[in-house]
PDB file of C-alpha atoms in Angstrom:
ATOM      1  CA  UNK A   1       9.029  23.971  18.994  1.00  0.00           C
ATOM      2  CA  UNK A   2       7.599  24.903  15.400  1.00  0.00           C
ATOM      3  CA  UNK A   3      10.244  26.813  12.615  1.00  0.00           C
ATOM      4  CA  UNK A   4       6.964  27.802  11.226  1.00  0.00           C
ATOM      5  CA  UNK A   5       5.341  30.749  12.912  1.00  0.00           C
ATOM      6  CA  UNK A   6       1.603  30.441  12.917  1.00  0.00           C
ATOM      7  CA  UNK A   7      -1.233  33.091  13.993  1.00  0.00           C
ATOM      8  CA  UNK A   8      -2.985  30.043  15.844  1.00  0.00           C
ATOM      9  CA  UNK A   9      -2.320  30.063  20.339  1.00  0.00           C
ATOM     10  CA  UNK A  10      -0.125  27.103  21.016  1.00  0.00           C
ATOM     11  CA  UNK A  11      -3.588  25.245  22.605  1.00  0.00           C
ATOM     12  CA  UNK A  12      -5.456  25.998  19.332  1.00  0.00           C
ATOM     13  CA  UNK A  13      -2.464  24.664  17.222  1.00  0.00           C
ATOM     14  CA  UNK A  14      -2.267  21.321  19.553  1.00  0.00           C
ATOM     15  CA  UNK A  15      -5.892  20.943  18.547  1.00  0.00           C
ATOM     16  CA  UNK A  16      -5.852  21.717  14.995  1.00  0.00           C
ATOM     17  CA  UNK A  17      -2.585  19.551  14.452  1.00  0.00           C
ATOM     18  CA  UNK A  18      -4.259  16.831  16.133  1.00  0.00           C
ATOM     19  CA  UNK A  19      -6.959  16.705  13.667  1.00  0.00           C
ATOM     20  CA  UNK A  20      -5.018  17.503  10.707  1.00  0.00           C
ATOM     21  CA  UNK A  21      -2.406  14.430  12.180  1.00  0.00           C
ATOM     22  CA  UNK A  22      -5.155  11.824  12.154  1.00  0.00           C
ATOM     23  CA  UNK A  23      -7.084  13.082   8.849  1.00  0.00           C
ATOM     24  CA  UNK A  24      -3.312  12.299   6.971  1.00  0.00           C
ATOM     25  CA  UNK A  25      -2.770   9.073   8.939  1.00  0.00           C
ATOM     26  CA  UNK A  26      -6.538   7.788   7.892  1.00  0.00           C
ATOM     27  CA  UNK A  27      -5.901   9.431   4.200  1.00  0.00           C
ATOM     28  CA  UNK A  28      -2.877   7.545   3.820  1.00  0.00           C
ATOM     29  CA  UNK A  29      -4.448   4.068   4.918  1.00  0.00           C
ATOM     30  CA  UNK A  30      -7.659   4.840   3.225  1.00  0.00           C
ATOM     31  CA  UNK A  31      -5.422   5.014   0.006  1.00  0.00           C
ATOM     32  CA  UNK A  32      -3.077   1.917   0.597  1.00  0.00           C
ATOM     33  CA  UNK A  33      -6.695  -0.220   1.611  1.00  0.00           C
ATOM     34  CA  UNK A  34      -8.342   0.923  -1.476  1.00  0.00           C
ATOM     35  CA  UNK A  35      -5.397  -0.015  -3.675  1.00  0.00           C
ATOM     36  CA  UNK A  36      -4.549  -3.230  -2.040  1.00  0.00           C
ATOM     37  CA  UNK A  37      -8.429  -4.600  -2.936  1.00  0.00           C
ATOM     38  CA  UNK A  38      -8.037  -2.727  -6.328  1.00  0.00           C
ATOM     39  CA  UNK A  39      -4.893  -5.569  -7.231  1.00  0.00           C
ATOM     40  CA  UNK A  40      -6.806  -8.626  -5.598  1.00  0.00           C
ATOM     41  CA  UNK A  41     -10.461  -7.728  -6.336  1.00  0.00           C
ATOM     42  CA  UNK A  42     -12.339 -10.516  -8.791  1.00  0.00           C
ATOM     43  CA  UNK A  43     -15.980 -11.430  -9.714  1.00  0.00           C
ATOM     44  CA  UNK A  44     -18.672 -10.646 -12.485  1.00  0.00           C
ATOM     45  CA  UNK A  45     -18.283  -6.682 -11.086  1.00  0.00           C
ATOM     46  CA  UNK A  46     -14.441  -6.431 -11.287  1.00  0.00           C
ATOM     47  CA  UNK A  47     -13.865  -4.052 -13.941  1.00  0.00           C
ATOM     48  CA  UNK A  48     -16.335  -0.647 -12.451  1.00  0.00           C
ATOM     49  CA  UNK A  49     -15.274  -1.852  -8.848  1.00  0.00           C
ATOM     50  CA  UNK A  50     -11.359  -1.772 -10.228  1.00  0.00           C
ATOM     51  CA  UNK A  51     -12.281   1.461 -11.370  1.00  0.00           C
ATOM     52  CA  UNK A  52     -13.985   3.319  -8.576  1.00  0.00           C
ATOM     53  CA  UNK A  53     -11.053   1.719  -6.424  1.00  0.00           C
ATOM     54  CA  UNK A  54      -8.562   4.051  -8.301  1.00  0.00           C
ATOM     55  CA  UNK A  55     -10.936   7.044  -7.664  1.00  0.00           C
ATOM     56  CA  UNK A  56     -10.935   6.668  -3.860  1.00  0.00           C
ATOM     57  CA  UNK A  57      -7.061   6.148  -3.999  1.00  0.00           C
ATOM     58  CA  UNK A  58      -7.118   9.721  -5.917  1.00  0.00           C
ATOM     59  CA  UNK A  59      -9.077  11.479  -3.830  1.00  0.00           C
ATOM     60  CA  UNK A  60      -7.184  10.292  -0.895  1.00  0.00           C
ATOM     61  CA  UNK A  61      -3.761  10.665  -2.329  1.00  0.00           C
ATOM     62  CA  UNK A  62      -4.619  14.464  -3.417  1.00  0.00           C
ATOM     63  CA  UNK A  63      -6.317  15.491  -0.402  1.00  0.00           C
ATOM     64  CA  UNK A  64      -3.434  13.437   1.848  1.00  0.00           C
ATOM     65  CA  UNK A  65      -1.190  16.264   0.469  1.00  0.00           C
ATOM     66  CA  UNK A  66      -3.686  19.242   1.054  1.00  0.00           C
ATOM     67  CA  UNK A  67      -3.596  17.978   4.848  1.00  0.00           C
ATOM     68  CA  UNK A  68      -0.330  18.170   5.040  1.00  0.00           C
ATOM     69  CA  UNK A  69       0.797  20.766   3.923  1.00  0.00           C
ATOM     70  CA  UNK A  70      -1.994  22.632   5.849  1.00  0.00           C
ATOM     71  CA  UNK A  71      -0.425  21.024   8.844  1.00  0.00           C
ATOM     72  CA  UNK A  72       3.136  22.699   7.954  1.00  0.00           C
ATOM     73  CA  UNK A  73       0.944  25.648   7.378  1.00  0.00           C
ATOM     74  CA  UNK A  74       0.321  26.107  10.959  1.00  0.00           C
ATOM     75  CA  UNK A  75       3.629  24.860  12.180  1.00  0.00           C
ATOM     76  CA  UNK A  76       2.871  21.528  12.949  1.00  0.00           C
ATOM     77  CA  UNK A  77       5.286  18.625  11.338  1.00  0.00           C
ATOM     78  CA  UNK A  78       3.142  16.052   9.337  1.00  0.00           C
ATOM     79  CA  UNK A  79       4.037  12.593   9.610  1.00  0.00           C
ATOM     80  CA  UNK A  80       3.108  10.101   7.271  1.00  0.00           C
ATOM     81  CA  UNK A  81       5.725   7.281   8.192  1.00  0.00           C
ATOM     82  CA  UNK A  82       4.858   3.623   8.150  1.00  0.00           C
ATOM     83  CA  UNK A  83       5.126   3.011  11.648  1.00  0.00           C
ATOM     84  CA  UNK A  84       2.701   5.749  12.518  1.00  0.00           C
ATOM     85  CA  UNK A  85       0.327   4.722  10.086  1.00  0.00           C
ATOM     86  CA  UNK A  86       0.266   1.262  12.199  1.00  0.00           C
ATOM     87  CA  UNK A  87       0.050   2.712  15.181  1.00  0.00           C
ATOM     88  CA  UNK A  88      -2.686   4.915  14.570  1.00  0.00           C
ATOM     89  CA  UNK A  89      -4.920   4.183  12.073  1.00  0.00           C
ATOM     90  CA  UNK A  90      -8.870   2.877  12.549  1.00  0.00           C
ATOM     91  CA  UNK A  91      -9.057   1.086   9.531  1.00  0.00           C
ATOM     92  CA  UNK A  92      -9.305  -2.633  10.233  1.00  0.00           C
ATOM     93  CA  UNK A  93      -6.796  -4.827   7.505  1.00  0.00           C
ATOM     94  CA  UNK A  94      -8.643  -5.454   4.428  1.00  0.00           C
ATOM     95  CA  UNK A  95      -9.124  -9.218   3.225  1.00  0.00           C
ATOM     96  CA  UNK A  96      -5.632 -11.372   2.360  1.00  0.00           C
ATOM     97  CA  UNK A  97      -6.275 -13.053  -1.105  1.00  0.00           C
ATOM     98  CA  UNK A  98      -8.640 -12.249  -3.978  1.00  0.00           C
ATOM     99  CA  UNK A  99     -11.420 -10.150  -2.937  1.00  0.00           C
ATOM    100  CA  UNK A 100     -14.857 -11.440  -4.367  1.00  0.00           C
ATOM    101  CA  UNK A 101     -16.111  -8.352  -6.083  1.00  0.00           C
ATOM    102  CA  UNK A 102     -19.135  -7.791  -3.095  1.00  0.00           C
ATOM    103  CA  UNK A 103     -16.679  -8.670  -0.488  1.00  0.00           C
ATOM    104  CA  UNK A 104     -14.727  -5.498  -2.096  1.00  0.00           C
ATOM    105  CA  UNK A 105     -17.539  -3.336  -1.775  1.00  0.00           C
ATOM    106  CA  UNK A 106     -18.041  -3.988   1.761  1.00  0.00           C
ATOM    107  CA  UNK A 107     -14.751  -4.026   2.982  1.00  0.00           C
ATOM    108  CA  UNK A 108     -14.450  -0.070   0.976  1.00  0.00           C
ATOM    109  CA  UNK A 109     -17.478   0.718   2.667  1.00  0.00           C
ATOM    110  CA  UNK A 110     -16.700  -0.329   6.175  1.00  0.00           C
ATOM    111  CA  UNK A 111     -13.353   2.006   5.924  1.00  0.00           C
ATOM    112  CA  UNK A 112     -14.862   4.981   4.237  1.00  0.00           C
ATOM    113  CA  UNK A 113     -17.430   4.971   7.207  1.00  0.00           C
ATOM    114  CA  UNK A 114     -15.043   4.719   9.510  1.00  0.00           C
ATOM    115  CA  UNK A 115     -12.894   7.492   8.583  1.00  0.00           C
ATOM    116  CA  UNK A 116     -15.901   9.889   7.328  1.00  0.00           C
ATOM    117  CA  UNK A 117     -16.794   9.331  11.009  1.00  0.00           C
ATOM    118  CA  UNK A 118     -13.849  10.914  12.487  1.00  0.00           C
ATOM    119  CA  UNK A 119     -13.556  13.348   9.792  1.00  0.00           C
ATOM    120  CA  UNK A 120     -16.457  14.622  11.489  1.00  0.00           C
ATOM    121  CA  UNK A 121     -14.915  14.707  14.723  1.00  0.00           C
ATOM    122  CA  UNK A 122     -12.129  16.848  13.353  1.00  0.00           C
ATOM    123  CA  UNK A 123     -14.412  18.937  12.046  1.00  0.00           C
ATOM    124  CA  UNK A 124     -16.322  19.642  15.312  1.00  0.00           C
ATOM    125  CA  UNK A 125     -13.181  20.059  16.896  1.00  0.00           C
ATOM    126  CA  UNK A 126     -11.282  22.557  14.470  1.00  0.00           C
ATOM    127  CA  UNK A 127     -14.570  24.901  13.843  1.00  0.00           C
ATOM    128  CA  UNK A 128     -13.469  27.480  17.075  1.00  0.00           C
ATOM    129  CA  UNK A 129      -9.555  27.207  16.814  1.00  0.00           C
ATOM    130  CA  UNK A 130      -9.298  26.806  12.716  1.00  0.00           C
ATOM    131  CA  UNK A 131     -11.868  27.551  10.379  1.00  0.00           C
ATOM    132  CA  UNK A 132      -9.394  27.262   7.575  1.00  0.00           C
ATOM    133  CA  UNK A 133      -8.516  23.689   8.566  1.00  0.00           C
ATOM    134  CA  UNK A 134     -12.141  22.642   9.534  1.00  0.00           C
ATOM    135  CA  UNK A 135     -12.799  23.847   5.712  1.00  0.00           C
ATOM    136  CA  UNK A 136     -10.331  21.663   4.417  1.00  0.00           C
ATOM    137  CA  UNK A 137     -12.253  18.562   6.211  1.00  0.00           C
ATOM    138  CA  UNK A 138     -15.246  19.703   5.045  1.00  0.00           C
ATOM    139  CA  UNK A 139     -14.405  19.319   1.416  1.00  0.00           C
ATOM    140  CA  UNK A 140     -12.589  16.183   1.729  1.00  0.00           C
ATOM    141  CA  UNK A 141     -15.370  14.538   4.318  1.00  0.00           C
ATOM    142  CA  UNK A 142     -17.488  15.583   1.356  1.00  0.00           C
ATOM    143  CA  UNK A 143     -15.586  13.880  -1.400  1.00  0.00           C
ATOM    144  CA  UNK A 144     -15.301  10.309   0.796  1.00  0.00           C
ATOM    145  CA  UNK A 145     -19.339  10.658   1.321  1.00  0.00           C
ATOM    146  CA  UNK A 146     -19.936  10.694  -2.267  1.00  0.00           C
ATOM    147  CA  UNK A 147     -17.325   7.666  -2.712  1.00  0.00           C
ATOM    148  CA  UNK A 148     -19.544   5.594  -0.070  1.00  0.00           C
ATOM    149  CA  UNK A 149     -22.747   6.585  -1.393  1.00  0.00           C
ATOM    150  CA  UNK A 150     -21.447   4.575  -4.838  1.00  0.00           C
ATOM    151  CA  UNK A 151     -20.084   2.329  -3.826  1.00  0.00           C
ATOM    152  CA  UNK A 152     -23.566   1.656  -1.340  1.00  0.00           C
ATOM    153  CA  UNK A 153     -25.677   2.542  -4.560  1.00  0.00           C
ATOM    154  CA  UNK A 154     -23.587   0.056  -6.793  1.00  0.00           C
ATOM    155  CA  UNK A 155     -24.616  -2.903  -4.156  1.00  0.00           C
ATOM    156  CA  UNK A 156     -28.288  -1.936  -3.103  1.00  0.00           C
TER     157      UNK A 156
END
């Protein structure tokens, strides 16, 4: 039962919260990946790759809160505990240790492409119910596409 009334059919709300569920959860891990190989990252590259690190854990962190409170929106409870994060997340653990700068890049890229990928999953599956929340992945699929194409360009 939701306290928050929403113009979305229970089915179309099970769907959309769903999606907007697993966008936070991968938002939230994105962001705690990208910061731990921000502290541990080393090598003749460390200070742009440092950098761009604290970008991706921005743009995470910001849109993180856009999901969620689009998720309250429609009457669905966002949950951004600890123990659902390990439970549900796709991103695979990033490196213990320093990270050689390259090793840094990779690991980034590997998790960005992972989650753009089910971004765009979500947004397949909110276009019918929730155009308003397939929007919202849009813009933030967007924003993690343009942090893997640097990071990819920096290491061509």
């Amino acid at each position: 039962m939701s306290v928050v009334k929403s113009a979305l059919t229970e089915g179309d709300r099970k769907v959309v919260g769903d999606a907007l569920q697993g966008a936070l959860v991968d938002l939230i891990d994105l962001s705690l990946a990208a910061k731990q190989v921000h502290w541990n990252v080393v090598g003749p590259r460390f200070r742009s790759i440092h950098l761009q690190l604290d970008e991706v854990v921005d743009t995470a962190r910001q849109h993180s809160d856009t999901v969620a409170e689009r998720a309250s929106a429609v009457g669905v409870n966002p949950d951004g505990r600890s123990r659902t994060l390990a439970k549900t997340t796709a991103i695979d653990s990033v490196p213990d240790g320093w990270i050689k700068d390259v090793d840094a890049v990779r690991a980034l890229v590997e998790a960005l492409l992972v989650v753009i990928e089910r971004m765009r999953e979500r947004i397949d599956a909110t276009a019918e119910p929730d155009p308003v929340s397939q929007d919202i992945l849009i813009t933030l699929t967007a924003d993690l596409e343009k942090h893997a194409w640097m990071f990819q360009a920096e290491s061509a």
